[in-house]
XYZ file of C-alpha atoms in Angstrom:
326
model
C 4.313 -59.741 29.792
C 7.896 -61.069 30.632
C 10.506 -60.763 28.891
C 14.243 -62.845 29.178
C 16.736 -60.173 28.166
C 20.094 -61.437 27.447
C 21.983 -58.152 27.902
C 22.406 -57.306 31.370
C 23.207 -53.117 31.511
C 24.813 -51.549 34.504
C 24.584 -47.704 35.544
C 27.909 -46.711 35.456
C 28.996 -45.233 31.992
C 29.567 -47.806 29.085
C 28.705 -46.988 26.248
C 26.113 -46.457 23.703
C 24.039 -50.341 24.038
C 24.454 -49.692 27.457
C 23.163 -46.317 28.046
C 20.574 -46.195 25.488
C 19.183 -50.449 26.625
C 18.644 -49.527 30.582
C 16.592 -46.799 29.291
C 14.780 -49.042 27.117
C 13.976 -51.465 30.049
C 12.597 -48.887 32.464
C 10.748 -47.830 29.735
C 9.400 -50.636 28.516
C 8.958 -52.060 32.270
C 7.117 -48.836 33.225
C 5.494 -47.375 30.618
C 4.369 -50.190 29.154
C 3.537 -52.948 31.871
C 6.367 -55.520 30.788
C 8.433 -57.577 33.283
C 12.321 -57.876 32.072
C 14.055 -60.620 33.165
C 18.217 -61.614 32.869
C 17.965 -65.404 33.961
C 15.989 -67.599 31.906
C 12.717 -68.841 33.018
C 9.934 -71.008 32.417
C 7.457 -68.680 32.155
C 9.179 -66.011 29.388
C 7.033 -65.110 26.611
C 10.259 -63.713 24.797
C 13.775 -63.405 24.120
C 15.268 -60.328 23.889
C 19.171 -60.196 22.552
C 21.721 -57.736 21.831
C 23.680 -60.041 18.931
C 25.791 -61.304 21.539
C 26.284 -59.623 23.996
C 25.529 -60.138 27.680
C 26.434 -56.788 28.904
C 28.329 -55.121 31.951
C 26.012 -56.893 34.550
C 26.908 -60.405 33.500
C 30.712 -59.292 33.101
C 31.130 -58.693 29.195
C 30.817 -62.123 28.705
C 29.581 -63.226 25.559
C 26.316 -65.626 25.066
C 27.610 -69.234 25.181
C 27.425 -71.433 22.154
C 25.360 -73.842 23.575
C 22.665 -70.996 24.990
C 22.380 -69.795 21.701
C 22.112 -73.446 20.172
C 18.910 -74.550 22.410
C 17.431 -70.436 21.972
C 17.489 -70.827 18.313
C 17.134 -74.688 18.174
C 13.730 -76.436 15.867
C 13.119 -77.648 19.768
C 12.467 -74.008 21.689
C 9.095 -72.664 21.160
C 10.350 -69.351 22.164
C 10.120 -66.763 19.843
C 13.591 -64.736 19.475
C 13.997 -61.415 18.604
C 17.946 -59.526 18.432
C 19.093 -56.239 18.273
C 21.350 -55.781 15.435
C 25.194 -54.334 16.519
C 28.026 -54.759 14.326
C 30.423 -57.103 12.081
C 33.684 -56.999 13.025
C 34.772 -56.890 9.644
C 33.222 -53.554 8.783
C 34.132 -52.183 11.926
C 37.786 -52.990 12.074
C 38.469 -52.975 8.156
C 39.410 -56.876 8.019
C 39.778 -58.410 4.701
C 42.416 -61.396 3.112
C 44.329 -63.937 4.276
C 44.418 -62.101 8.431
C 41.268 -62.057 7.828
C 40.186 -65.291 7.605
C 42.439 -66.731 9.913
C 41.738 -64.364 12.458
C 39.097 -64.854 15.455
C 37.021 -61.934 14.557
C 35.610 -63.924 11.390
C 34.847 -66.838 14.032
C 32.743 -64.005 15.847
C 31.385 -62.743 12.977
C 30.171 -66.052 11.847
C 28.426 -66.232 15.427
C 26.829 -63.117 14.750
C 26.103 -63.878 11.660
C 23.972 -67.371 12.713
C 22.352 -65.877 15.856
C 20.999 -63.245 13.504
C 19.796 -65.495 10.892
C 17.673 -68.153 13.291
C 16.208 -65.094 15.294
C 12.478 -64.529 14.776
C 12.850 -60.588 13.494
C 15.765 -58.371 13.543
C 16.195 -55.252 14.143
C 18.410 -52.756 12.847
C 19.522 -49.171 13.871
C 19.233 -47.328 10.880
C 19.327 -48.566 7.385
C 22.751 -47.847 6.809
C 23.578 -50.627 9.444
C 21.210 -52.466 7.833
C 22.549 -52.364 4.376
C 26.562 -52.919 5.593
C 24.262 -56.479 7.057
C 23.249 -56.781 2.993
C 26.245 -56.145 1.525
C 27.696 -58.969 3.525
C 25.303 -61.896 2.530
C 23.247 -61.384 5.545
C 19.050 -61.894 5.167
C 16.799 -61.916 8.235
C 13.651 -63.560 8.350
C 11.579 -60.615 9.517
C 13.679 -57.600 10.344
C 12.678 -53.859 11.031
C 14.539 -50.678 11.650
C 14.042 -48.823 14.852
C 16.612 -46.569 15.693
C 17.226 -45.763 18.780
C 15.960 -43.195 21.538
C 17.701 -40.902 24.971
C 16.561 -40.669 28.175
C 14.025 -38.827 29.177
C 15.964 -36.522 30.496
C 17.248 -35.226 27.000
C 14.576 -34.167 26.308
C 13.394 -32.471 29.492
C 16.026 -30.131 29.372
C 13.867 -27.233 27.406
C 16.711 -26.196 25.635
C 16.605 -22.930 24.755
C 18.534 -20.945 21.989
C 21.189 -18.634 22.541
C 21.683 -14.933 20.732
C 25.531 -14.959 21.074
C 27.468 -17.350 18.771
C 30.558 -16.083 20.171
C 32.637 -17.832 20.880
C 31.015 -20.761 18.861
C 30.209 -23.095 21.954
C 30.773 -27.238 20.338
C 30.720 -29.881 23.074
C 31.556 -33.634 21.861
C 31.756 -37.186 23.276
C 32.736 -40.546 23.398
C 32.675 -43.324 25.072
C 34.969 -45.564 22.546
C 38.627 -44.099 21.819
C 38.662 -46.111 17.663
C 40.506 -44.270 14.986
C 36.846 -44.326 13.649
C 35.460 -41.829 16.501
C 37.325 -39.061 15.106
C 39.478 -37.411 17.652
C 41.577 -35.786 15.377
C 38.872 -33.810 14.267
C 37.709 -32.810 17.098
C 41.298 -31.678 18.172
C 41.079 -29.279 14.474
C 38.214 -27.134 15.030
C 39.292 -26.218 18.357
C 41.587 -24.875 16.589
C 39.639 -22.439 14.818
C 39.400 -18.399 16.449
C 36.529 -18.048 18.056
C 35.237 -21.525 18.997
C 35.385 -23.756 22.376
C 34.976 -27.258 21.944
C 34.702 -28.728 25.055
C 34.403 -32.442 25.369
C 33.922 -35.638 28.103
C 34.405 -39.394 27.903
C 37.511 -40.730 26.471
C 40.496 -39.010 24.174
C 42.079 -41.567 21.729
C 46.062 -41.672 23.185
C 48.699 -40.499 20.473
C 45.531 -37.718 19.614
C 47.262 -34.243 20.441
C 44.270 -32.802 21.675
C 45.366 -29.311 20.810
C 42.650 -27.000 22.235
C 40.117 -29.419 23.210
C 39.017 -28.942 27.104
C 38.689 -32.866 28.561
C 35.918 -33.297 30.378
C 36.120 -36.829 31.578
C 33.779 -39.873 31.640
C 30.442 -37.708 32.932
C 27.566 -38.639 34.926
C 24.299 -38.439 33.295
C 23.289 -34.821 35.044
C 26.539 -33.599 34.400
C 26.018 -34.224 30.250
C 22.573 -32.940 30.176
C 24.169 -29.613 32.057
C 26.486 -29.596 29.149
C 24.375 -29.512 26.268
C 22.307 -26.653 27.821
C 25.298 -24.232 27.014
C 26.278 -25.752 23.741
C 25.399 -24.442 20.360
C 26.279 -27.437 18.336
C 27.035 -31.139 19.766
C 29.504 -32.498 17.585
C 29.638 -36.254 16.089
C 32.947 -36.794 13.761
C 32.595 -40.241 13.705
C 32.577 -42.314 10.727
C 31.028 -45.994 10.011
C 27.870 -45.741 13.312
C 25.693 -47.490 13.380
C 23.279 -44.914 15.125
C 25.378 -43.043 18.276
C 23.615 -42.858 20.720
C 25.383 -39.332 21.661
C 24.178 -37.930 18.934
C 20.398 -38.771 19.500
C 20.913 -37.011 22.957
C 21.721 -33.860 21.546
C 18.644 -34.115 18.802
C 16.825 -35.039 21.765
C 17.459 -32.654 24.246
C 17.350 -29.458 20.913
C 20.550 -29.443 20.230
C 22.048 -29.398 16.058
C 24.558 -31.009 15.562
C 27.999 -31.378 13.502
C 28.259 -34.597 12.113
C 30.819 -36.595 9.506
C 30.478 -36.809 6.432
C 30.000 -39.888 5.798
C 30.540 -42.945 5.449
C 27.981 -44.000 8.261
C 23.955 -42.856 9.808
C 24.808 -39.209 10.600
C 23.292 -37.977 7.502
C 20.384 -40.501 7.742
C 19.466 -39.349 11.496
C 20.309 -35.357 11.565
C 21.033 -33.757 8.056
C 17.926 -31.999 8.633
C 19.295 -30.728 12.493
C 22.666 -29.852 11.612
C 25.286 -30.217 8.836
C 27.913 -32.276 7.588
C 31.814 -31.362 7.956
C 33.569 -30.517 5.985
C 37.411 -32.052 6.912
C 38.608 -29.832 3.837
C 37.410 -26.260 4.896
C 36.334 -26.348 8.030
C 36.336 -23.397 8.877
C 33.840 -22.510 6.268
C 31.636 -25.294 8.248
C 31.677 -23.456 11.399
C 30.888 -19.863 9.287
C 27.778 -22.124 7.662
C 27.143 -23.221 11.204
C 26.333 -20.009 12.752
C 24.472 -18.563 9.768
C 21.672 -21.571 9.993
C 22.178 -21.863 13.899
C 18.551 -20.088 14.755
C 17.061 -22.145 11.584
C 18.278 -25.728 12.312
C 17.067 -25.010 16.327
C 13.539 -24.118 15.133
C 13.560 -27.039 12.953
C 15.030 -29.129 15.371
C 12.412 -28.433 18.122
C 8.813 -29.275 16.168
C 10.366 -32.983 15.990
C 12.659 -33.474 19.178
C 10.683 -36.088 20.998
C 11.331 -38.636 17.758
C 14.670 -39.179 19.028
C 12.929 -39.984 22.686
C 13.601 -43.596 24.748
C 9.675 -42.719 24.463
C 9.129 -43.215 20.769
C 11.392 -46.396 20.682
C 10.313 -48.511 23.421
C 6.674 -47.616 21.114
C 8.316 -49.631 18.571
C 9.328 -52.081 20.773
C 6.492 -53.029 22.844
C 4.512 -52.842 18.858
C 7.104 -55.439 17.523
C 7.665 -57.114 20.656
C 3.798 -57.908 21.336
C 3.462 -58.672 17.985
C 5.788 -61.737 17.951
C 5.329 -63.250 20.992
C 1.589 -63.051 19.749
C 0.166 -61.105 22.236
C -2.451 -58.129 21.798
C -1.829 -56.173 25.468
């Protein structure tokens, strides 16, 4: 089975979509025998788009309107599957007259047009699906397939730590959007008997307090820091399916997650704790007392968060849509 992938990845750190799709492509090719190409060829069986982005491997360009029209027009017989990513109206909290005349509105119109004409839409979480439905989007057919982490995180062989003093918390974020809540990470770092280490890009203008900043790390380095942590902190809100959280859960590391809105509770409610902004000390106390229970529970379920599970679901869907039995 040959698939044209509209989003071309890079080996460099480039955010969640790139990280997940790079791992997904590898698993689809190696385990499921699928051939993935990044230029349109006559004999492809299916088109797979990551919303409107061509990806960093193609210069981070947007899909051209004419190209989208050709793919999704009535004269095209190629099945098209689109992975939904985001609506700017949601992520930027835009509205009113300023929104009506903004470039973001036009971008969302293009996104919704592509999704509406696709044969199948993949949502990354129930939360994300609900956001699109709230914006009057009704796909022809859709399915929720949550992301999965690179197998290296599953293979960490994570073991629990007996000494919880200090409580070691690891966090990471590629984006510096306000919704990533770097300010909450800084507050956590100031608590007694807590060590917080951060990988990625820190938001300008937010004092880091006692956060130890590591900058951008390789996957191998991320794995090592995961192994040393008691908890992974992901205080962000409005994230559809954060890959950094998925990586932590795949690695067996329980999560301290933002208390909504977002997919934090959907993904990690059984394997972590919501961050109580009104009493972070209380959250840390609960984290210490429930650490072993959360680790034990996660150890039984961590394979769900692997790219192997995600790729299996994608492969089944791709064959179904393309009419392929094997």
